[in-house]
Short mmCIF file of C-alpha atoms in Angstrom, two decimals:
data_model
loop_
_atom_site.label_atom_id
_atom_site.label_comp_id
_atom_site.label_asym_id
_atom_site.label_seq_id
_atom_site.Cartn_x
_atom_site.Cartn_y
_atom_site.Cartn_z
CA UNK G 1 15.79 -13.77 -34.25
CA UNK G 2 15.63 -10.24 -32.93
CA UNK G 3 11.86 -10.26 -33.35
CA UNK G 4 11.59 -13.44 -31.25
CA UNK G 5 13.69 -11.92 -28.47
CA UNK G 6 11.56 -8.78 -28.56
CA UNK G 7 8.32 -10.81 -28.38
CA UNK G 8 9.74 -12.88 -25.52
CA UNK G 9 10.72 -9.70 -23.69
CA UNK G 10 7.19 -8.27 -24.03
CA UNK G 11 5.72 -11.57 -22.85
CA UNK G 12 7.95 -11.54 -19.76
CA UNK G 13 6.90 -7.94 -19.01
CA UNK G 14 3.22 -8.87 -19.31
CA UNK G 15 3.69 -11.87 -17.02
CA UNK G 16 5.51 -9.65 -14.50
CA UNK G 17 2.68 -7.11 -14.53
CA UNK G 18 0.14 -9.92 -14.10
CA UNK G 19 2.08 -11.40 -11.18
CA UNK G 20 2.39 -7.99 -9.50
CA UNK G 21 -1.37 -7.43 -9.91
CA UNK G 22 -2.12 -10.90 -8.51
CA UNK G 23 0.21 -10.23 -5.57
CA UNK G 24 -1.47 -6.91 -4.81
CA UNK G 25 -4.86 -8.61 -4.99
CA UNK G 26 -3.74 -11.31 -2.54
CA UNK G 27 -2.29 -8.73 -0.13
CA UNK G 28 -5.51 -6.71 -0.35
CA UNK G 29 -7.61 -9.80 0.27
CA UNK G 30 -5.50 -10.76 3.29
CA UNK G 31 -5.77 -7.26 4.78
CA UNK G 32 -9.53 -7.25 4.17
CA UNK G 33 -9.91 -10.68 5.81
CA UNK G 34 -7.85 -9.65 8.86
CA UNK G 35 -9.84 -6.42 9.23
CA UNK G 36 -13.08 -8.41 9.01
CA UNK G 37 -11.89 -10.83 11.70
CA UNK G 38 -10.91 -7.94 14.00
CA UNK G 39 -14.28 -6.29 13.41
CA UNK G 40 -16.18 -9.51 14.20
CA UNK G 41 -14.10 -9.96 17.34
CA UNK G 42 -14.99 -6.43 18.47
CA UNK G 43 -18.68 -7.05 17.75
CA UNK G 44 -18.58 -10.28 19.76
CA UNK G 45 -17.03 -8.40 22.68
CA UNK G 46 -19.79 -5.79 22.56
CA UNK G 47 -22.46 -8.53 22.44
CA UNK G 48 -20.86 -10.28 25.43
CA UNK G 49 -20.70 -7.04 27.42
CA UNK G 50 -24.35 -6.31 26.66
CA UNK G 51 -25.31 -9.85 27.63
CA UNK G 52 -23.40 -9.60 30.91
CA UNK G 53 -25.03 -6.25 31.77
CA UNK G 54 -28.49 -7.67 31.00
CA UNK G 55 -27.79 -10.62 33.31
CA UNK G 56 -26.80 -8.15 36.04
CA UNK G 57 -30.01 -6.18 35.48
CA UNK G 58 -32.13 -9.31 35.82
CA UNK G 59 -30.73 -10.16 39.24
#
């Protein structure tokens, strides 16, 4: 009986470690995605500014 409880305890620890790792991965992915979106937004702004200045130069 004691062996079963011990095995169950180890299994719960392993599942906890796995869940923590999965959580960290999801948080990292979310941060990466948000940073990518911010970066693309900045690049789009730069492209728009360049486009506007080229239109001004053509006039």
